[in-house]
Short mmCIF file of C-alpha atoms in Angstrom, two decimals:
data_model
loop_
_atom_site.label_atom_id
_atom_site.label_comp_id
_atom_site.label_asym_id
_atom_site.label_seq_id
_atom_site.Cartn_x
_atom_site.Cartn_y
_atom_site.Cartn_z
CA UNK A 24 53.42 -60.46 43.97
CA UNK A 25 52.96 -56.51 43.85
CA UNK A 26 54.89 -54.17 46.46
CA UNK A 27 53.25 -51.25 48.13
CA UNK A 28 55.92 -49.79 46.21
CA UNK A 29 54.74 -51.13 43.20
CA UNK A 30 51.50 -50.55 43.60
CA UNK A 31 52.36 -46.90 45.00
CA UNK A 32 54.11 -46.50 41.53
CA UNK A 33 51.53 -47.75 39.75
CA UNK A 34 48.82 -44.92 41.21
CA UNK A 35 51.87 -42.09 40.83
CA UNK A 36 51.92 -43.14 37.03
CA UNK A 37 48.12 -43.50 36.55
CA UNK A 38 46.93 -40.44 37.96
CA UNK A 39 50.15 -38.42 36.29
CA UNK A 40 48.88 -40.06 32.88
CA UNK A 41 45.67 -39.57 33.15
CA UNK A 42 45.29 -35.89 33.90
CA UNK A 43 47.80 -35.35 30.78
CA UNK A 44 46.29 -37.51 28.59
CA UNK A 45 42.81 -35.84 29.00
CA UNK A 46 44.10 -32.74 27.72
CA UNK A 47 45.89 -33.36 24.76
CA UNK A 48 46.75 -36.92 23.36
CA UNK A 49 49.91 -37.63 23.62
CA UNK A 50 51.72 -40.24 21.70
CA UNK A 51 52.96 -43.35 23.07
CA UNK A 52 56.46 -42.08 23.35
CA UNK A 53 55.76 -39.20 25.19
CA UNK A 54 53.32 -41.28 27.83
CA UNK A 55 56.37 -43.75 28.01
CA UNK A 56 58.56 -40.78 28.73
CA UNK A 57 56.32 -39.36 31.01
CA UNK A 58 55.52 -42.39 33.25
CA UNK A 59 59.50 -42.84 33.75
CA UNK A 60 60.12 -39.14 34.94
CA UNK A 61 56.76 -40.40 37.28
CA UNK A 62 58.66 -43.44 38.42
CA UNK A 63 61.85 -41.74 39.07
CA UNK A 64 60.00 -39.10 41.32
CA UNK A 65 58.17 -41.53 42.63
CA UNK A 66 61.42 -43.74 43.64
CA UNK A 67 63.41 -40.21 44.70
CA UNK A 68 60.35 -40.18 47.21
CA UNK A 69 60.60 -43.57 48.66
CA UNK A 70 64.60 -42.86 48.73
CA UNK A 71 63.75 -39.59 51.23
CA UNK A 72 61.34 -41.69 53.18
CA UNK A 73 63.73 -44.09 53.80
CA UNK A 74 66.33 -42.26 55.11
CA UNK A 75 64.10 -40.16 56.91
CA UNK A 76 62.75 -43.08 58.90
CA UNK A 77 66.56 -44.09 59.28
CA UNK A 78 66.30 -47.66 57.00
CA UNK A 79 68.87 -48.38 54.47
CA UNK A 80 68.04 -47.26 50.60
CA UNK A 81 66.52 -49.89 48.11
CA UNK A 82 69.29 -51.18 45.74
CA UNK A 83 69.74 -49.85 41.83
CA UNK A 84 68.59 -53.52 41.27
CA UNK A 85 65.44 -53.15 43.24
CA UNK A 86 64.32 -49.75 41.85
CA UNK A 87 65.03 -50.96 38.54
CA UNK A 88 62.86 -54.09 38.87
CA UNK A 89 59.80 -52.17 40.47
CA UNK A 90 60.34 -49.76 37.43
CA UNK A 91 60.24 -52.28 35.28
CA UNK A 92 57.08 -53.92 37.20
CA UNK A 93 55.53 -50.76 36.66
CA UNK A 94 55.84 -50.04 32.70
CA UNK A 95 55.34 -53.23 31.62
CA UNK A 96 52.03 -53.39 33.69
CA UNK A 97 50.62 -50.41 32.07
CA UNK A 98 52.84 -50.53 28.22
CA UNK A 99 53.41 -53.91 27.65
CA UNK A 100 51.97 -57.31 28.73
CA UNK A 101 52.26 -56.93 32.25
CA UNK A 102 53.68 -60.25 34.09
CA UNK A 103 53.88 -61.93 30.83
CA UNK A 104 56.00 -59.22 29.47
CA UNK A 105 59.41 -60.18 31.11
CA UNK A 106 58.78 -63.84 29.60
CA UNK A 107 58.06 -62.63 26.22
CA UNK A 108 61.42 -60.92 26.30
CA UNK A 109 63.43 -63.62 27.42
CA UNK A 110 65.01 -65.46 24.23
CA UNK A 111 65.28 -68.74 26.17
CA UNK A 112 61.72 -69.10 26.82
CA UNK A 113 59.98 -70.72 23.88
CA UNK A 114 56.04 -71.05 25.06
CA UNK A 115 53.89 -69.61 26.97
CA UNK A 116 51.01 -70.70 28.40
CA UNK A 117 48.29 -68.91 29.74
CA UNK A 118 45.37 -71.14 31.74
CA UNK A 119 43.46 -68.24 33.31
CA UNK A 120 43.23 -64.74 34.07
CA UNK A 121 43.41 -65.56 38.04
CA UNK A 122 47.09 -65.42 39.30
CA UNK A 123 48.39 -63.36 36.29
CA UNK B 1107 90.14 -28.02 47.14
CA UNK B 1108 91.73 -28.65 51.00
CA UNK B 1109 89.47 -30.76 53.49
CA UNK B 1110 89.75 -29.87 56.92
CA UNK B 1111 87.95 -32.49 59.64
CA UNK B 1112 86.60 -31.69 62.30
CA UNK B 1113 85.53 -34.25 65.38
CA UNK B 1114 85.51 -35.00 69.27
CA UNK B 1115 86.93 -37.36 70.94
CA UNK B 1116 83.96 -36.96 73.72
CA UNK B 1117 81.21 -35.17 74.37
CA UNK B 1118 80.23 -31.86 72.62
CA UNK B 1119 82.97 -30.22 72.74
CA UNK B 1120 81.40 -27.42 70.22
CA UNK B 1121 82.97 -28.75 67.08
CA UNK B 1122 79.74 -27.62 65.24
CA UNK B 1123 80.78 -24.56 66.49
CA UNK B 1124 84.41 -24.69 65.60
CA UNK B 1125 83.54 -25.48 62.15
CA UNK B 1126 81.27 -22.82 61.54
CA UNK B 1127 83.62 -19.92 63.35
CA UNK B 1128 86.45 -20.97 61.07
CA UNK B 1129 84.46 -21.29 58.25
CA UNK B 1130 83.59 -18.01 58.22
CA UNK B 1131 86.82 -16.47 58.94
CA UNK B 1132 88.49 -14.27 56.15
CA UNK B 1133 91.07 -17.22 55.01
CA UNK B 1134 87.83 -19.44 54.26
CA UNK B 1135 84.46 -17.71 53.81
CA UNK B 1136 84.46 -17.02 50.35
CA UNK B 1137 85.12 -20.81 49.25
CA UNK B 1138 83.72 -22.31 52.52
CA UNK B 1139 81.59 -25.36 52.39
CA UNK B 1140 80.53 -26.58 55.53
CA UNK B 1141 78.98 -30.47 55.28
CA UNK B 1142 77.45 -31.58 58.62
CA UNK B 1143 78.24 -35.33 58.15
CA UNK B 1144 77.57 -36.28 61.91
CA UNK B 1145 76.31 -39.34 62.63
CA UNK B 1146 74.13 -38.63 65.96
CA UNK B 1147 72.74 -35.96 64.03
CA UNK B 1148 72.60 -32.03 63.41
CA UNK B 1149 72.45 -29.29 64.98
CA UNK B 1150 72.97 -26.37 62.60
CA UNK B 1151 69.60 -26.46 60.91
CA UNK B 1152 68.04 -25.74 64.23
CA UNK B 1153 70.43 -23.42 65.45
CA UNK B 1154 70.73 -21.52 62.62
CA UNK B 1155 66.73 -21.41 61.98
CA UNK B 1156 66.73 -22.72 58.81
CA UNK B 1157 65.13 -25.85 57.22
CA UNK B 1158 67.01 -29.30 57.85
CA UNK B 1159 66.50 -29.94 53.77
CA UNK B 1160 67.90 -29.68 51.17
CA UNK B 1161 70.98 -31.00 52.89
CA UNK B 1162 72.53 -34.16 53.66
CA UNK B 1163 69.16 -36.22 53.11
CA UNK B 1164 68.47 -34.93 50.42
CA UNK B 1165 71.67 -35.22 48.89
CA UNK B 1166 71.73 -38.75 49.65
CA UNK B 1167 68.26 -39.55 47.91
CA UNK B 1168 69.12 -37.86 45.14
CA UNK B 1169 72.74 -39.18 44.55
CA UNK B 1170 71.45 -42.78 45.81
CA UNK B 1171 72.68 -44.05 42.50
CA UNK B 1172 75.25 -41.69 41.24
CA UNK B 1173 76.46 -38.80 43.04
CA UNK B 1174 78.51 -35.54 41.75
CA UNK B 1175 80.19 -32.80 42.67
CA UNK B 1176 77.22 -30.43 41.42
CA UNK B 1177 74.51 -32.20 43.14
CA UNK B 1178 76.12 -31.19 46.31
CA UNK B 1179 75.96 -27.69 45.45
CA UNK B 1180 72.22 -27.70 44.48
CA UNK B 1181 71.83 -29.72 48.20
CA UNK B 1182 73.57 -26.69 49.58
CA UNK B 1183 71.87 -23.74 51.58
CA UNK B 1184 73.48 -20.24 51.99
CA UNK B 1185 74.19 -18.69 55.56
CA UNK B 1186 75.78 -15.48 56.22
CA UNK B 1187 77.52 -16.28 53.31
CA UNK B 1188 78.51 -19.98 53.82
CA UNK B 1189 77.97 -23.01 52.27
CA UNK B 1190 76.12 -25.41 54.35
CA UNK B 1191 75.12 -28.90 53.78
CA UNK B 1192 72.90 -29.69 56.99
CA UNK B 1193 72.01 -32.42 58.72
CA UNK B 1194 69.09 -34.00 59.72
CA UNK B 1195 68.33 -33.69 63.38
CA UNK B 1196 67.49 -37.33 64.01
CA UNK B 1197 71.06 -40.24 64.45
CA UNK B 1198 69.26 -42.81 62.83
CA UNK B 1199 68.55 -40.51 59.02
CA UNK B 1200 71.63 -38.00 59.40
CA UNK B 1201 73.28 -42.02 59.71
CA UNK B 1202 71.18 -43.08 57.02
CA UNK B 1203 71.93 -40.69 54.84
CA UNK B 1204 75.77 -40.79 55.34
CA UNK B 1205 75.81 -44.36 55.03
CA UNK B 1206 73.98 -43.77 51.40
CA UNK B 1207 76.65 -41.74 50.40
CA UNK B 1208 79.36 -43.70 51.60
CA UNK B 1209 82.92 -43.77 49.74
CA UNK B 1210 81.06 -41.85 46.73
CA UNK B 1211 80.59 -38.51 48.95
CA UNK B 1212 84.19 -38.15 49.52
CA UNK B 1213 84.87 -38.62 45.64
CA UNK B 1214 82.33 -35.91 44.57
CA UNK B 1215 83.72 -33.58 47.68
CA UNK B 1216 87.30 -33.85 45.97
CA UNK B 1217 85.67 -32.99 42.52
CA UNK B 1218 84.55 -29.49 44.54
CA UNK B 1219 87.67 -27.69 43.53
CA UNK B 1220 88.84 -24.22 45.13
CA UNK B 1221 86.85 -25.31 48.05
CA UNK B 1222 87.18 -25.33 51.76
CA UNK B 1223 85.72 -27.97 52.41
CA UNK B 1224 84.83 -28.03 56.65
CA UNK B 1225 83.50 -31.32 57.34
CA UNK B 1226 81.90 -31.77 61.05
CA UNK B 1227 82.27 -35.44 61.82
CA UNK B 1228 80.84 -35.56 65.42
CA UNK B 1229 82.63 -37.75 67.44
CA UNK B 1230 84.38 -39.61 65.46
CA UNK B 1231 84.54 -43.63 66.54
CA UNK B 1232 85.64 -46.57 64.76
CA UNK B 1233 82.41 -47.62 63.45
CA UNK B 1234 80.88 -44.11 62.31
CA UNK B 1235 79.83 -43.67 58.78
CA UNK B 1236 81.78 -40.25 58.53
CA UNK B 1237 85.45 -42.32 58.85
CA UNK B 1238 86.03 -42.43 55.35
CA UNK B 1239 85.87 -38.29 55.52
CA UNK B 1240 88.37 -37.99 58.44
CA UNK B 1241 90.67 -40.34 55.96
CA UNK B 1242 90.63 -38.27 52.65
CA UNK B 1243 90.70 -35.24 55.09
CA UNK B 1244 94.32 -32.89 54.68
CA UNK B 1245 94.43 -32.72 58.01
CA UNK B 1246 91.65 -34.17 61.23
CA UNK B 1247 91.45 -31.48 63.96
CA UNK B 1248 90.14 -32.90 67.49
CA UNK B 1249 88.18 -30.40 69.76
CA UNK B 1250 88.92 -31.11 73.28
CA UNK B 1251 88.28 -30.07 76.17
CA UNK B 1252 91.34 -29.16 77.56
CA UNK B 1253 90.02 -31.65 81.50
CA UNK B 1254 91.47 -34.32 82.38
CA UNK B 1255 88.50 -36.75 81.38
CA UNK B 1256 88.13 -35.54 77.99
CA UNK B 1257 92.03 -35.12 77.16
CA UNK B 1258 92.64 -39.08 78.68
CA UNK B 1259 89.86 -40.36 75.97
CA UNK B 1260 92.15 -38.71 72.89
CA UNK B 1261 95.19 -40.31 75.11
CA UNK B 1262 93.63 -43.72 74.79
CA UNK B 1263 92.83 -43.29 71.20
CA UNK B 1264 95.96 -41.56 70.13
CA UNK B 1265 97.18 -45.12 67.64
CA UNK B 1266 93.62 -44.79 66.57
CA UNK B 1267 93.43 -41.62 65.66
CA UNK B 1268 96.83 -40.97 64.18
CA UNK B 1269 96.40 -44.54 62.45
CA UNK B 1270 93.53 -42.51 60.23
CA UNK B 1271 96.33 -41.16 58.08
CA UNK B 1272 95.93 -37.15 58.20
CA UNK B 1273 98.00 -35.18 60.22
CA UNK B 1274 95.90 -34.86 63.52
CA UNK B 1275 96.16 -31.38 65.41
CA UNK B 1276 94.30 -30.34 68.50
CA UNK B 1277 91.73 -27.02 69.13
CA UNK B 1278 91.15 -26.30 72.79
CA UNK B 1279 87.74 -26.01 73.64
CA UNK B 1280 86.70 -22.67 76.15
CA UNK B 1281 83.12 -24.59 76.46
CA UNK B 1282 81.66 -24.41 79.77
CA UNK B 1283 81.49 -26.95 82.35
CA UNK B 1284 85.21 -26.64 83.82
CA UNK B 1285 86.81 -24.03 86.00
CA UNK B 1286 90.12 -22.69 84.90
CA UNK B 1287 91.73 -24.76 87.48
CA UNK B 1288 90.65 -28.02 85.88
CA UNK B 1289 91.64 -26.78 82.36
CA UNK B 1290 95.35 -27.33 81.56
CA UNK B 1291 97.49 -24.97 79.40
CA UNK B 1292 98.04 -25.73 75.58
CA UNK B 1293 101.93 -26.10 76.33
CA UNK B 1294 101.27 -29.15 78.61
CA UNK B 1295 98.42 -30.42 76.60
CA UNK B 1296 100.42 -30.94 73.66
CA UNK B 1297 103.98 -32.03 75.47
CA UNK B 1298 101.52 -35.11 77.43
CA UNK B 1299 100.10 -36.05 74.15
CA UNK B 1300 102.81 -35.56 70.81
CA UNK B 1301 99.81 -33.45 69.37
CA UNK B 1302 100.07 -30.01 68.31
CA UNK B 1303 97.82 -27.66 69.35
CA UNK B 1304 96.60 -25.49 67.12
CA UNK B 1305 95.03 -22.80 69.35
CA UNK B 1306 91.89 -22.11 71.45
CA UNK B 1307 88.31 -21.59 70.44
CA UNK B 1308 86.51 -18.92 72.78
CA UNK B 1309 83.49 -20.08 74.84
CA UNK B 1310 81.16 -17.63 73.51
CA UNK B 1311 76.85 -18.40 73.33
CA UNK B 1312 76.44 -14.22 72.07
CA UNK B 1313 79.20 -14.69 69.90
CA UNK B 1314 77.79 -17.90 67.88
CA UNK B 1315 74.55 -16.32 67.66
CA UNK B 1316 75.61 -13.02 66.46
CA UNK B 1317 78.11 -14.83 63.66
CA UNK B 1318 74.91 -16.86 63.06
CA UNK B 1319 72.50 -13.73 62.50
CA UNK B 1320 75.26 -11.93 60.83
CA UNK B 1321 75.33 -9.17 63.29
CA UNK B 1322 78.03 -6.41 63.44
CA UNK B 1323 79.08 -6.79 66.68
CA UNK B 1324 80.04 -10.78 65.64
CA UNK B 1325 83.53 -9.19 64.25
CA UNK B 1326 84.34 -8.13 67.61
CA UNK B 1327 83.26 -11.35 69.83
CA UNK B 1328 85.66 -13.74 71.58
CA UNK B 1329 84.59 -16.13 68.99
CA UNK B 1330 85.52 -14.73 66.12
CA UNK B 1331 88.61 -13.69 67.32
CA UNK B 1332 89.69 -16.89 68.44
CA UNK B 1333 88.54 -18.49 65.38
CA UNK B 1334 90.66 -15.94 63.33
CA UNK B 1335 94.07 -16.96 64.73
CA UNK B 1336 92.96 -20.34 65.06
CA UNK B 1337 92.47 -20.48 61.08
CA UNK B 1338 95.77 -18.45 60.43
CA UNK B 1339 97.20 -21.91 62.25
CA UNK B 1340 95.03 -23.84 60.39
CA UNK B 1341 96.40 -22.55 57.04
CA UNK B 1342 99.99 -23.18 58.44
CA UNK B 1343 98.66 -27.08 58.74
CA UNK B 1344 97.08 -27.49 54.94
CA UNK B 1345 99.18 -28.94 52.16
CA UNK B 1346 101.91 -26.11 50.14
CA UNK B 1347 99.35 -26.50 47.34
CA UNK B 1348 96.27 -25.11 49.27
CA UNK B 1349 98.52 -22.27 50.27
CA UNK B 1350 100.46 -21.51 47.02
CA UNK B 1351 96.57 -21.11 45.90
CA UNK B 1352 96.05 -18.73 48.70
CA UNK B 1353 98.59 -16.69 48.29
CA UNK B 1354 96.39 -14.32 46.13
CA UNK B 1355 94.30 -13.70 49.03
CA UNK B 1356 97.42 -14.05 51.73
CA UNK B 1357 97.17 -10.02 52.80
CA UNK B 1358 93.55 -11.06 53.59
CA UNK B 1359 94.70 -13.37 55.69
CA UNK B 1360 97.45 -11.75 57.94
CA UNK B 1361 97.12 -8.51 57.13
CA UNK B 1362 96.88 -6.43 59.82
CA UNK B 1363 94.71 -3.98 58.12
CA UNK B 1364 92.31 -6.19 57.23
CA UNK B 1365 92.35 -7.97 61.06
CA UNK B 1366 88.42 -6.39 61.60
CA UNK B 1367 87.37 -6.87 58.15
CA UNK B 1368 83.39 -6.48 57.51
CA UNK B 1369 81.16 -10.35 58.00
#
């Protein structure tokens, strides 16, 4: 299930990749780097609109997980990604492209 | 580093005003930092014509995770040559915002050493986000209204208030709204309550807006005057360490021939 956050992210990083990556290629590392100083604008921005609108702050926990939704959707294997990292999970199965 | 709270009981009072008077008396100005941490909101950005950010909302988005002492100096803004952390207009961010920064503001405030730090809390109740400041405060000072309504609401409070820790002094209020027969002298004031009081703050609209616009004639208003002996009290009140590191600057504060020294 993607956030408007999430997805918000997601654009942010996109567009901010996209118009560097035109230019001049940059290497993996530097897009990686690049779409985390995104992210953390990105979440600075939510932060302000927040407390503008006089709602509590998302938790470290919560930013870190829509990070983390957000660079392994566009680095890694997207959904799949946080089960290929897990060392207890010894299969996966894909059936379909639908829900993933 | 001394911090110096400053809250009502009731009402307005002028404690925004209070804090930015002594603030920019000689004893302070140069190491002044004035946070606005009151919950219903702020008034200084507005009267002071600058913008509400950076300041206290800022602040708090950017030290949502970890806060220090030098992101509240980059949240700062610069008037007449004070330190100023605004905030927001609106009670529901400006409580936002404090309620980010929670028990971590106070820790990076104590980090800001050779500081005054001026902290206006609003009125201060039991369930305001600003509490923790009044607490780590070296000494709370309640503006009152020296009426009979106002001074019976610090009456009813007084286990409350002196329960907060601090030393708690009092600073009459000249603000408008009672007739000199309503208002009662400092000498009574303080025998009907156990609460020292630590002098009177001038009722004075030209005076706040000429300290505010840095105008020559502020020197010589009923504000600033009042302010000035009310922070050569206030100095009296801090801890012997905030004094012994005064004492450099100690001709600057009760020297005579510095009494009308330049804003």
């Amino acid at each position: 299930m993607t956030t408007d956050l999430e997805r918000r992210l997601s654009e942010d990083v996109r567009a901010g990749l996209g118009s560097a990556v035109t230019h001049d290629a940059l290497s993996l590392l530097d897009r990686k780097a690049l779409a985390g100083k995104l992210i953390a604008d990105g979440l600075q921005e939510e932060a302000s609109r927040r407390i503008a609108s006089g709602t509590g702050v998302l938790t470290s926990e919560e930013e870190d997980r829509a990070a983390r939704f957000v660079l392994d959707r566009l680095f890694m294997a997207g959904a799949l990604q946080i089960y290929l990292d897990d060392p207890s999970v010894m299969e996966l199965n894909a059936q379909g492209c639908d829900e993933v | 580093m001394s911090v110096i709270a400053l809250c009502s009981a009731k009402g307005s009072p002028g404690v925004t005003t209070a804090a930015f008077a002594l603030a920019s008396t000689d004893a302070f100005r140069e190491r002044s930092l004035l946070v606005e941490a009151d919950p219903a909101g702020g008034d200084l950005a507005s009267r002071l014509g600058i913008p509400a950010e950076p300041g206290l909302a800022s602040l708090a988005a950017a030290g949502r995770r970890e806060l220090s002492a030098g992101l509240v100096e980059t949240n700062c803004q610069s008037v007449a040559g004070i330190d100023l952390v605004v905030a927001p207009a609106g009670a529901a961010s400006a409580r936002a915002a404090l309620n980010v920064l929670d028990g971590a503001f106070v820790q990076a405030l104590k980090e800001l050493n050779d500081r005054a730090l001026f902290c206006d809390l609003g009125r201060l109740g039991a369930a305001d986000a600003s509490l923790e400041l009044a607490k780590a405060a070296d000494v709370v000072l309640v503006v009152v209204r020296p009426v009979l309504a106002d001074l019976a609401h610090v009456a009813e409070g007084l286990s409350w208030w002196t329960g907060l820790g601090p030393p708690v002094v009092l600073v009459l209020s000249g603000e408008h709204g009672a007739t000199r027969r309503e208002r009662y002298p400092a000498g009574e004031v303080s025998a009907a309550l156990g609460l020292e009081v630590i002098g009177t703050l001038a009722w004075d609209p030209k005076g706040v807006a000429a300290l505010a616009g840095q105008r020559l004639e502020a020197r010589r208003s009923a504000l600033v005057q009042s302010a000035r002996s009310l922070s050569d009290a206030l100095v009296q009140q801090l801890p012997e360490r905030v004094i012994e590191m005064t004492d450099a600057t100690e001709a600057r504060i009760i020297g005579p021939a510095t009494a009308g020294a330049e804003l």
